[in-house]
Structure formats: C-alpha cells, structure tokens
Amino acid sequence: MDLFKLLQTLTETPGPSGLEDAIRETLREVWEPMADVVVVDNMGNLLAVKRANQQSRQPDDEEITGSDEKPPRLLLAAHMDEIALMVKAIAQYPDNGDVEAAGGFLRLTNVGGIDVRHLYGQPVVVHGRRDLPGIIGALPNYMLPDKSSSKAYGFDELVVDVGLAAKEVREIVSVGDFISFQQPLRKLLNDRASGKALDNRASVAAVTVALDYLQGRRHDWDVVAVATTQEETRLLGAFTSAFAQRPDVAVALDVSFAKGPGTKENHLFELDEGPIVGLGANVHPGVLQKLKDAAEALEMKVHVEPHSYHSGTDAYGLQIAREGIPTGLVSIPLRYMHTMVETVAIDDIERAGRLLGEFAARLDGSFLDEIAEEMMGD
Amino acid sequence: MNIELVKQLVEGYGPSGFEDHMRDIIRPFIEDYADEISVDTMGNLIARKEGDGSGLKVMVAAHMDEIGVMVTHITEKGFLRFTNIGGVFPVTLAGNRVQFADGTMGVVYSEKRESRTEVHGLDKHYIDVGATGRDDCPVSVGDAAGFYRSFRAQDDFLVAKSMDDRIGCVVAIEALQRLESTPHDVYFVFSVQEEVGTRGAEAAANGLEPDVGIAIDVTTTGDTPEAATMAVELRAGPAIKVRDAGMIAHTGLVRLMRRRAEEAGIPYQLEVLEGGSTDARSIQIAGPGAAAGVISIPTRYVHTVSETVDSGDVENSIKLLVEVLSKPIEL
C-alpha cells in the first residue's frame, strides 16, 4: 500500500463537518475491496464490515453479549470530517446600491476549531451550486486604522474573494455554504507528510492499513470500521454510530500533539516514534492492556498518553453509548494541529494501523469475560 | 395566524422547570387535532398526528419554557435575591418586572452604581415585591418567576416577552391544526427546559427515536443599527437554519426545506447563527441520531421583554412547516 498516495487522496478530498459526501465516496472506494459490506448510516457515517472468519465462539457466550449468534463486534472509529469555514453573509463592495458594478465578497464563520490567525492568505474552495476557487483576503496591514497593530485579523476583517461580481456570487453562493481549505499534501524529508486535514485522515488511513492487515489474518470478531461525521463540532458520528452498532469493544483513532519547537518535554510525543495509546477517563483498562499486548507481539514501541477527563476524541462519545462500551484510544503524533500544514510521520500511520489489525486479530471468545472479571476484582 | 393564541401563550407563566401552566394553556388548542396526547416524565406535552404509514417518524419541537429568575434568599427587609433561569442578561434587568406562579409581581433593581452606565451582575440585583420583612413576604426561596410584560401587536410588528419560544409553539400548534393529512407519524413536542440546556427535547428524542427532528425556535437578526454581521432580517420569511453554535443541520433536510419553500412560493432565508442553539441539537444526537433541522422565526431583541417578530414571518413559518410535513421527506 502506497501510504503517501492514499494520504494524498484522503487529505485533498474535501470533507467539512456536516458535508462529508465527497470524502465518504472517496473512502468507500478504498474500503470496498477490503470489506464484506460497506454501508452509510442515517448520520452519514461510513461503515465497512469485515466479518469474523473463524467461528470459535461457544453458544454460552451469547448471553454475555446479547448479540444473538453473531460473533462479538469491534468498532474501529476514525472521524473523516475536517475543520472548515462557512459563508455567514454575502457583502458587496462598493456598497452604494449599484449591484451591477459591485464585487461580491463572502463573510466567514468557523466550522469546528479554527484558529483565525491562520486564515489570511489561504486558498479555499467555496462549495456553492458549483465549486469556486477563492482566497481569503483582507486589507493590507498598512491600510488598517491602527497601522502598527500586530494583531491577527479576526473574522470581521476577513473575506473570501472568488473574483466575481456580487450579482454572480449570489447566483452561485448562498449563506450557509461550506468552504474548505485547498492544500496539496507535501512530502517533506524523512518521510514526513504535511498538509491539511491530516487530522484525522491520518487515522482514516491507519484504519485502512488495519483492514488490509486483517486480509491476511484470521479473526474471531466482526470488525466494523467506521469513518465518523461531525467529530470536529460535537462527536456526532461517534455517539450515534456507537448507539446504532452497539459494539462489544470500540477503539477510537485520532491524532495527538507531537513534540516540536516550543513544546514542553512532558506529555508530548516525538514524530516517528510509533503510535500512542490513551490511558485514563475515556479508556477501559482491559482494552488498553490488550493494545499493549498486541504491540508487544509486534515488537512495536508505543507511548502512553494520559487523559484526565475528555480526550477530545471520539472515544469520549463511544464510551458512554448504550450501557457503556469498553473503549480504547490509539493516536498518531502530529505537529501544527488545526492548521493547513499539519505534519505527521508516515511510518507512525503504518504502525498504528498494524497495531489495530493485530489487536483485532487477538480478540478471542474469552476477552469480554476476562475484562469483566478483572473489573469485578476480588 | 390566531393573534389571541399568541397573546395567551406569550403572556403565560412558565420558567424552565415550571411549565405546568403552559401545558394547560396549550392543550385546548391541540386536543381536537391530535390522534393522541400525552405528557412524559419530563413534562413534555406530546401530540401525535398519525401518518398514512408511508412516511417517517418526525419530531417537531417547540419549547414552552421561558427564561426567568429563582429566589435564593430573602433579606430581613423583605427583598429577594435571585439567580438566573437560562440566559438572563443583567443589562435588561433594572426597572423590569417579574411575576411568580401565584401572580405576585415584583420589580427588579440593582444596588448603587458608581456611574450611570455601570451594569452590575445578577448578584447585585434584587426583587421588590412590596414586602416589609420575611413574615409578610408572599414568596419563598426556590420560587421561580418569569418576566412580566403585556403583548402588543402594532400591525405586523409583534412585541412580547417570551416570543422565545411561545411563537414557535404558535407555529407548531397552527401547523397541527392546518395539517389535514401527512405521510409521517408526526410528534409535536411542546418541550420543557430548553433554556437550561435543551433537556426536555433530549429526553423526548430518546423516547421517540425519530428519523427526523425539526425544532421551531427564534433566531436573532443582523438588521438593526450596528448589529453583529448576520444575514437574517425581519420580514424576509422564516430562516432555515444551516448552522448554529450547537449543531450543523442535516444538509439533506436543509435542501428539502428550501425546495418545499420554493415550490410553495414561501419566502425564506438561510441562517448561520454564531451564538445559541435549539432543541434540534439534542434531537440530532439522541440514540442513533436523527436528521435534524430548524425553522427559525427571525426575532429582534431576544432574551429581553421586548422580543419582536413580524406576523408575516410567523405566518410563512406555519406554511413552511405544513409544506414539509404534508409531503414526503426524501433526505
């Protein structure tokens, strides 16, 4: 599998939270050859089911999981949406009533966690009746009322310019249309990849690696890969897909902060030092141990990242669906999060995928009993 | 639009958590039109209109509750200290009036100010009900009050406290009354506790697990002097929500609402709201999730005693909701 090429396809396809249609179709084509069935649920989540290929479970196990005669089910969740922008209003300039002559400009708001300091000068695509290329502009600094200001532009100063007159803009663009960033994926030295939406297409790629890994392995559990929607705004796909799928175990995949210039030593992780497994509030200790076991079997180094409350990932939503789901978290270290130059080490993605594949293959008929007993204590 | 219904609803008492009175006001207006009426554990009033079996399960939510205040302490001299129920802005308080469930009226004012433009926080405000001490104070700690102001209709310019969201209730009630037949099983939920975190709708949606959720609520406008940028104005029709601070509406449902409005010649606007949310956010994420959207009534001066709407916008909101509910919903 050419991971750089896959990442290129995944990151360069738009998928703002709430408008995941394009990335979903792209991903469907990638997952279809690797799964028994690929479906889309009513929240727009893409689900690829790879059925267990070894029926080793005993009839007694049915009562424990409540899932009839089917094998237990593992949900691997990675969100496919990305931070983006939205048209808040359409302005015209000059605004002197002469609609024919006026240029049309789009006023902006955020979709997900946008750091407004990164916006000025970015190339974008406006998803109107048809896609329009645009740029984010503003008055040059020296023309601002406070010329000496070194403050970043806020949303009120920024516009998207698509080059059209106001009249033409209104024919193609509506208030509420999505705007995505346009940034080709770059290969940096040392097998680093840099671009937009690596949060969380890097994880989507890792899930793809896991599905690929399972092609050659026997696994007792059904594995359901889900690419979730609207994580960046409210973890919507995680909450709803976990409720609908009712998996026996779930693992979320996301990116986490990598070390880089200015970061402190503690709690962050080097690029290219392998995947990170989450520990703490959103993570079931039995699932964490099983992930560590899988890493050991692969002789793969993993780092542990503690989360005291909210991991900021789909794990937060998966964990409390239904009666509660034993949940794990695997993360890929990433620099410059929520910018257009997010940077990862490609090998970390490969390793995270292989770890998940091995984890899935090692789940057997007794795993749920074991972790239940562990929780009961003495 | 039935203007008497508007008056009764907006003047009714019902801070979040104390919606009993509102249920009693609304029930007579829906009884003859629903196939089934129920009240759930939370206190949501639910009217079911049965479909012909070919459609979806649709939850329509308009909240009965309103912002208000709750008494936390009574001073020796009989003044009431209070906390907020929902989004109460201090700048709206001094000189305003509140009313308790038993009809007791109180005047709100603040402690001394250093300048005329200074606005104190809630903790430096009090309510005066005319009592001279604790013994003759008709109000107890824990009692809740809503704001008190009579309804005015100046032609199409409708002004009242609690248009948020009694005008949404009006839209839902009149849509139910006008809805002759529908392919969908429609549950009109007059919800509780929206102003304290869209909690009534969340429980109702957990219970109903609808395919589609449509909230009817107010939204702010950008058409007043030096207002924050927002492309919604009074008198330009209902606003079909695309995004607010709590959710992104289902794009398929937004498309369908727009199509229905265009087919029926109903004017509409598209709404991008940066602060605040509605019951739809709770419906969207309940259970396996629902395709969620909102028909918003453009409203000036939200969360004051002079919430202002245009009667034409209200009428068109009713029409749009009827159009959506009476025809197939393809997402």
PDB file of N, CA and C in Angstrom, chain A residues 14-66:
ATOM      1  N   PRO A  14     -12.292  17.150  -0.133  1.00  0.00           N
ATOM      2  CA  PRO A  14     -12.915  17.948   0.926  1.00  0.00           C
ATOM      3  C   PRO A  14     -13.900  17.144   1.778  1.00  0.00           C
ATOM      4  N   GLY A  15     -13.987  17.524   3.050  1.00  0.00           N
ATOM      5  CA  GLY A  15     -14.947  16.880   3.970  1.00  0.00           C
ATOM      6  C   GLY A  15     -15.219  17.707   5.207  1.00  0.00           C
ATOM      7  N   PRO A  16     -15.717  18.943   5.019  1.00  0.00           N
ATOM      8  CA  PRO A  16     -16.052  19.755   6.194  1.00  0.00           C
ATOM      9  C   PRO A  16     -17.080  19.036   7.077  1.00  0.00           C
ATOM     10  N   SER A  17     -17.016  19.253   8.379  1.00  0.00           N
ATOM     11  CA  SER A  17     -18.001  18.669   9.292  1.00  0.00           C
ATOM     12  C   SER A  17     -19.406  19.049   8.823  1.00  0.00           C
ATOM     13  N   GLY A  18     -20.221  18.055   8.545  1.00  0.00           N
ATOM     14  CA  GLY A  18     -21.579  18.317   8.076  1.00  0.00           C
ATOM     15  C   GLY A  18     -21.728  18.166   6.575  1.00  0.00           C
ATOM     16  N   LEU A  19     -20.615  18.159   5.850  1.00  0.00           N
ATOM     17  CA  LEU A  19     -20.657  17.991   4.393  1.00  0.00           C
ATOM     18  C   LEU A  19     -19.585  16.971   4.005  1.00  0.00           C
ATOM     19  N   GLU A  20     -19.792  15.727   4.455  1.00  0.00           N
ATOM     20  CA  GLU A  20     -18.761  14.714   4.276  1.00  0.00           C
ATOM     21  C   GLU A  20     -18.961  13.875   3.017  1.00  0.00           C
ATOM     22  N   ASP A  21     -19.887  14.279   2.156  1.00  0.00           N
ATOM     23  CA  ASP A  21     -20.250  13.465   0.989  1.00  0.00           C
ATOM     24  C   ASP A  21     -19.044  13.064   0.132  1.00  0.00           C
ATOM     25  N   ALA A  22     -18.188  14.028  -0.185  1.00  0.00           N
ATOM     26  CA  ALA A  22     -17.089  13.748  -1.126  1.00  0.00           C
ATOM     27  C   ALA A  22     -16.067  12.802  -0.504  1.00  0.00           C
ATOM     28  N   ILE A  23     -15.659  13.092   0.720  1.00  0.00           N
ATOM     29  CA  ILE A  23     -14.667  12.221   1.355  1.00  0.00           C
ATOM     30  C   ILE A  23     -15.260  10.827   1.584  1.00  0.00           C
ATOM     31  N   ARG A  24     -16.563  10.774   1.870  1.00  0.00           N
ATOM     32  CA  ARG A  24     -17.207   9.472   2.092  1.00  0.00           C
ATOM     33  C   ARG A  24     -17.159   8.607   0.836  1.00  0.00           C
ATOM     34  N   GLU A  25     -17.436   9.233  -0.307  1.00  0.00           N
ATOM     35  CA  GLU A  25     -17.420   8.467  -1.563  1.00  0.00           C
ATOM     36  C   GLU A  25     -16.006   8.019  -1.924  1.00  0.00           C
ATOM     37  N   THR A  26     -15.044   8.899  -1.675  1.00  0.00           N
ATOM     38  CA  THR A  26     -13.642   8.542  -1.922  1.00  0.00           C
ATOM     39  C   THR A  26     -13.238   7.355  -1.065  1.00  0.00           C
ATOM     40  N   LEU A  27     -13.624   7.425   0.197  1.00  0.00           N
ATOM     41  CA  LEU A  27     -13.228   6.384   1.137  1.00  0.00           C
ATOM     42  C   LEU A  27     -13.961   5.068   0.865  1.00  0.00           C
ATOM     43  N   ARG A  28     -15.200   5.206   0.420  1.00  0.00           N
ATOM     44  CA  ARG A  28     -15.963   3.994   0.104  1.00  0.00           C
ATOM     45  C   ARG A  28     -15.221   3.142  -0.931  1.00  0.00           C
ATOM     46  N   GLU A  29     -14.674   3.835  -1.935  1.00  0.00           N
ATOM     47  CA  GLU A  29     -13.940   3.104  -2.975  1.00  0.00           C
ATOM     48  C   GLU A  29     -12.693   2.419  -2.418  1.00  0.00           C
ATOM     49  N   VAL A  30     -12.076   3.062  -1.428  1.00  0.00           N
ATOM     50  CA  VAL A  30     -10.873   2.484  -0.825  1.00  0.00           C
ATOM     51  C   VAL A  30     -11.233   1.264   0.024  1.00  0.00           C
ATOM     52  N   TRP A  31     -12.328   1.359   0.770  1.00  0.00           N
ATOM     53  CA  TRP A  31     -12.672   0.310   1.728  1.00  0.00           C
ATOM     54  C   TRP A  31     -13.396  -0.888   1.092  1.00  0.00           C
ATOM     55  N   GLU A  32     -14.129  -0.631  -0.001  1.00  0.00           N
ATOM     56  CA  GLU A  32     -14.972  -1.687  -0.561  1.00  0.00           C
ATOM     57  C   GLU A  32     -14.228  -2.991  -0.846  1.00  0.00           C
ATOM     58  N   PRO A  33     -13.051  -2.954  -1.461  1.00  0.00           N
ATOM     59  CA  PRO A  33     -12.359  -4.228  -1.747  1.00  0.00           C
ATOM     60  C   PRO A  33     -11.885  -4.953  -0.491  1.00  0.00           C
ATOM     61  N   MET A  34     -11.872  -4.271   0.648  1.00  0.00           N
ATOM     62  CA  MET A  34     -11.321  -4.862   1.873  1.00  0.00           C
ATOM     63  C   MET A  34     -12.389  -5.350   2.827  1.00  0.00           C
ATOM     64  N   ALA A  35     -13.671  -5.115   2.517  1.00  0.00           N
ATOM     65  CA  ALA A  35     -14.736  -5.410   3.480  1.00  0.00           C
ATOM     66  C   ALA A  35     -15.795  -6.299   2.855  1.00  0.00           C
ATOM     67  N   ASP A  36     -16.562  -6.978   3.710  1.00  0.00           N
ATOM     68  CA  ASP A  36     -17.674  -7.791   3.206  1.00  0.00           C
ATOM     69  C   ASP A  36     -18.839  -6.924   2.775  1.00  0.00           C
ATOM     70  N   VAL A  37     -19.047  -5.838   3.542  1.00  0.00           N
ATOM     71  CA  VAL A  37     -20.141  -4.946   3.183  1.00  0.00           C
ATOM     72  C   VAL A  37     -19.771  -3.531   3.625  1.00  0.00           C
ATOM     73  N   VAL A  38     -20.125  -2.554   2.809  1.00  0.00           N
ATOM     74  CA  VAL A  38     -19.878  -1.154   3.149  1.00  0.00           C
ATOM     75  C   VAL A  38     -21.208  -0.411   3.063  1.00  0.00           C
ATOM     76  N   VAL A  39     -21.583   0.259   4.138  1.00  0.00           N
ATOM     77  CA  VAL A  39     -22.870   0.966   4.154  1.00  0.00           C
ATOM     78  C   VAL A  39     -22.693   2.370   4.727  1.00  0.00           C
ATOM     79  N   VAL A  40     -23.714   3.196   4.491  1.00  0.00           N
ATOM     80  CA  VAL A  40     -23.758   4.543   5.067  1.00  0.00           C
ATOM     81  C   VAL A  40     -24.977   4.598   5.978  1.00  0.00           C
ATOM     82  N   ASP A  41     -24.812   5.079   7.208  1.00  0.00           N
ATOM     83  CA  ASP A  41     -25.982   5.157   8.089  1.00  0.00           C
ATOM     84  C   ASP A  41     -26.638   6.531   7.985  1.00  0.00           C
ATOM     85  N   ASN A  42     -27.719   6.716   8.753  1.00  0.00           N
ATOM     86  CA  ASN A  42     -28.511   7.944   8.565  1.00  0.00           C
ATOM     87  C   ASN A  42     -27.816   9.202   9.088  1.00  0.00           C
ATOM     88  N   MET A  43     -26.691   9.050   9.778  1.00  0.00           N
ATOM     89  CA  MET A  43     -25.912  10.222  10.192  1.00  0.00           C
ATOM     90  C   MET A  43     -24.762  10.502   9.232  1.00  0.00           C
ATOM     91  N   GLY A  44     -24.690   9.702   8.158  1.00  0.00           N
ATOM     92  CA  GLY A  44     -23.629   9.904   7.179  1.00  0.00           C
ATOM     93  C   GLY A  44     -22.344   9.168   7.501  1.00  0.00           C
ATOM     94  N   ASN A  45     -22.332   8.408   8.586  1.00  0.00           N
ATOM     95  CA  ASN A  45     -21.142   7.613   8.897  1.00  0.00           C
ATOM     96  C   ASN A  45     -20.965   6.519   7.846  1.00  0.00           C
ATOM     97  N   LEU A  46     -19.716   6.283   7.451  1.00  0.00           N
ATOM     98  CA  LEU A  46     -19.412   5.193   6.513  1.00  0.00           C
ATOM     99  C   LEU A  46     -18.935   3.994   7.317  1.00  0.00           C
ATOM    100  N   LEU A  47     -19.587   2.850   7.103  1.00  0.00           N
ATOM    101  CA  LEU A  47     -19.266   1.649   7.875  1.00  0.00           C
ATOM    102  C   LEU A  47     -18.813   0.534   6.947  1.00  0.00           C
ATOM    103  N   ALA A  48     -17.637  -0.032   7.249  1.00  0.00           N
ATOM    104  CA  ALA A  48     -17.137  -1.179   6.489  1.00  0.00           C
ATOM    105  C   ALA A  48     -17.062  -2.375   7.444  1.00  0.00           C
ATOM    106  N   VAL A  49     -17.803  -3.403   7.113  1.00  0.00           N
ATOM    107  CA  VAL A  49     -17.858  -4.566   7.996  1.00  0.00           C
ATOM    108  C   VAL A  49     -16.987  -5.677   7.427  1.00  0.00           C
ATOM    109  N   LYS A  50     -16.030  -6.119   8.219  1.00  0.00           N
ATOM    110  CA  LYS A  50     -15.246  -7.286   7.834  1.00  0.00           C
ATOM    111  C   LYS A  50     -15.599  -8.392   8.819  1.00  0.00           C
ATOM    112  N   ARG A  51     -16.315  -9.389   8.315  1.00  0.00           N
ATOM    113  CA  ARG A  51     -16.873 -10.410   9.202  1.00  0.00           C
ATOM    114  C   ARG A  51     -15.784 -11.329   9.724  1.00  0.00           C
ATOM    115  N   ALA A  52     -16.043 -11.865  10.908  1.00  0.00           N
ATOM    116  CA  ALA A  52     -15.134 -12.840  11.503  1.00  0.00           C
ATOM    117  C   ALA A  52     -14.934 -13.986  10.524  1.00  0.00           C
ATOM    118  N   ASN A  53     -13.714 -14.477  10.436  1.00  0.00           N
ATOM    119  CA  ASN A  53     -13.504 -15.588   9.516  1.00  0.00           C
ATOM    120  C   ASN A  53     -13.114 -16.859  10.250  1.00  0.00           C
ATOM    121  N   GLN A  54     -13.368 -16.881  11.564  1.00  0.00           N
ATOM    122  CA  GLN A  54     -13.177 -18.120  12.306  1.00  0.00           C
ATOM    123  C   GLN A  54     -14.223 -18.169  13.410  1.00  0.00           C
ATOM    124  N   GLN A  55     -15.131 -19.106  13.310  1.00  0.00           N
ATOM    125  CA  GLN A  55     -16.218 -19.188  14.286  1.00  0.00           C
ATOM    126  C   GLN A  55     -15.790 -20.066  15.455  1.00  0.00           C
ATOM    127  N   SER A  56     -15.206 -19.466  16.463  1.00  0.00           N
ATOM    128  CA  SER A  56     -14.725 -20.258  17.584  1.00  0.00           C
ATOM    129  C   SER A  56     -15.554 -20.039  18.848  1.00  0.00           C
ATOM    130  N   ARG A  57     -16.564 -19.192  18.741  1.00  0.00           N
ATOM    131  CA  ARG A  57     -17.314 -18.888  19.959  1.00  0.00           C
ATOM    132  C   ARG A  57     -18.253 -20.021  20.343  1.00  0.00           C
ATOM    133  N   GLN A  58     -18.459 -20.147  21.628  1.00  0.00           N
ATOM    134  CA  GLN A  58     -19.373 -21.150  22.157  1.00  0.00           C
ATOM    135  C   GLN A  58     -20.763 -20.537  22.303  1.00  0.00           C
ATOM    136  N   PRO A  59     -21.818 -21.388  22.216  1.00  0.00           N
ATOM    137  CA  PRO A  59     -23.170 -20.865  22.371  1.00  0.00           C
ATOM    138  C   PRO A  59     -23.372 -20.134  23.699  1.00  0.00           C
ATOM    139  N   ASP A  60     -22.639 -20.547  24.731  1.00  0.00           N
ATOM    140  CA  ASP A  60     -22.785 -19.914  26.048  1.00  0.00           C
ATOM    141  C   ASP A  60     -22.484 -18.422  26.015  1.00  0.00           C
ATOM    142  N   ASP A  61     -21.654 -18.042  25.079  1.00  0.00           N
ATOM    143  CA  ASP A  61     -21.223 -16.652  25.046  1.00  0.00           C
ATOM    144  C   ASP A  61     -22.339 -15.686  24.641  1.00  0.00           C
ATOM    145  N   GLU A  62     -23.375 -16.258  24.032  1.00  0.00           N
ATOM    146  CA  GLU A  62     -24.430 -15.380  23.505  1.00  0.00           C
ATOM    147  C   GLU A  62     -25.056 -14.511  24.582  1.00  0.00           C
ATOM    148  N   GLU A  63     -25.287 -15.139  25.749  1.00  0.00           N
ATOM    149  CA  GLU A  63     -25.956 -14.394  26.807  1.00  0.00           C
ATOM    150  C   GLU A  63     -25.127 -13.209  27.279  1.00  0.00           C
ATOM    151  N   ILE A  64     -23.853 -13.352  27.178  1.00  0.00           N
ATOM    152  CA  ILE A  64     -22.982 -12.299  27.705  1.00  0.00           C
ATOM    153  C   ILE A  64     -23.065 -11.045  26.848  1.00  0.00           C
ATOM    154  N   THR A  65     -23.047 -11.220  25.565  1.00  0.00           N
ATOM    155  CA  THR A  65     -23.020 -10.056  24.695  1.00  0.00           C
ATOM    156  C   THR A  65     -24.408  -9.643  24.233  1.00  0.00           C
ATOM    157  N   GLY A  66     -25.366 -10.534  24.339  1.00  0.00           N
ATOM    158  CA  GLY A  66     -26.702 -10.214  23.869  1.00  0.00           C
ATOM    159  C   GLY A  66     -26.769 -10.065  22.371  1.00  0.00           C
TER     160      GLY A  66
END
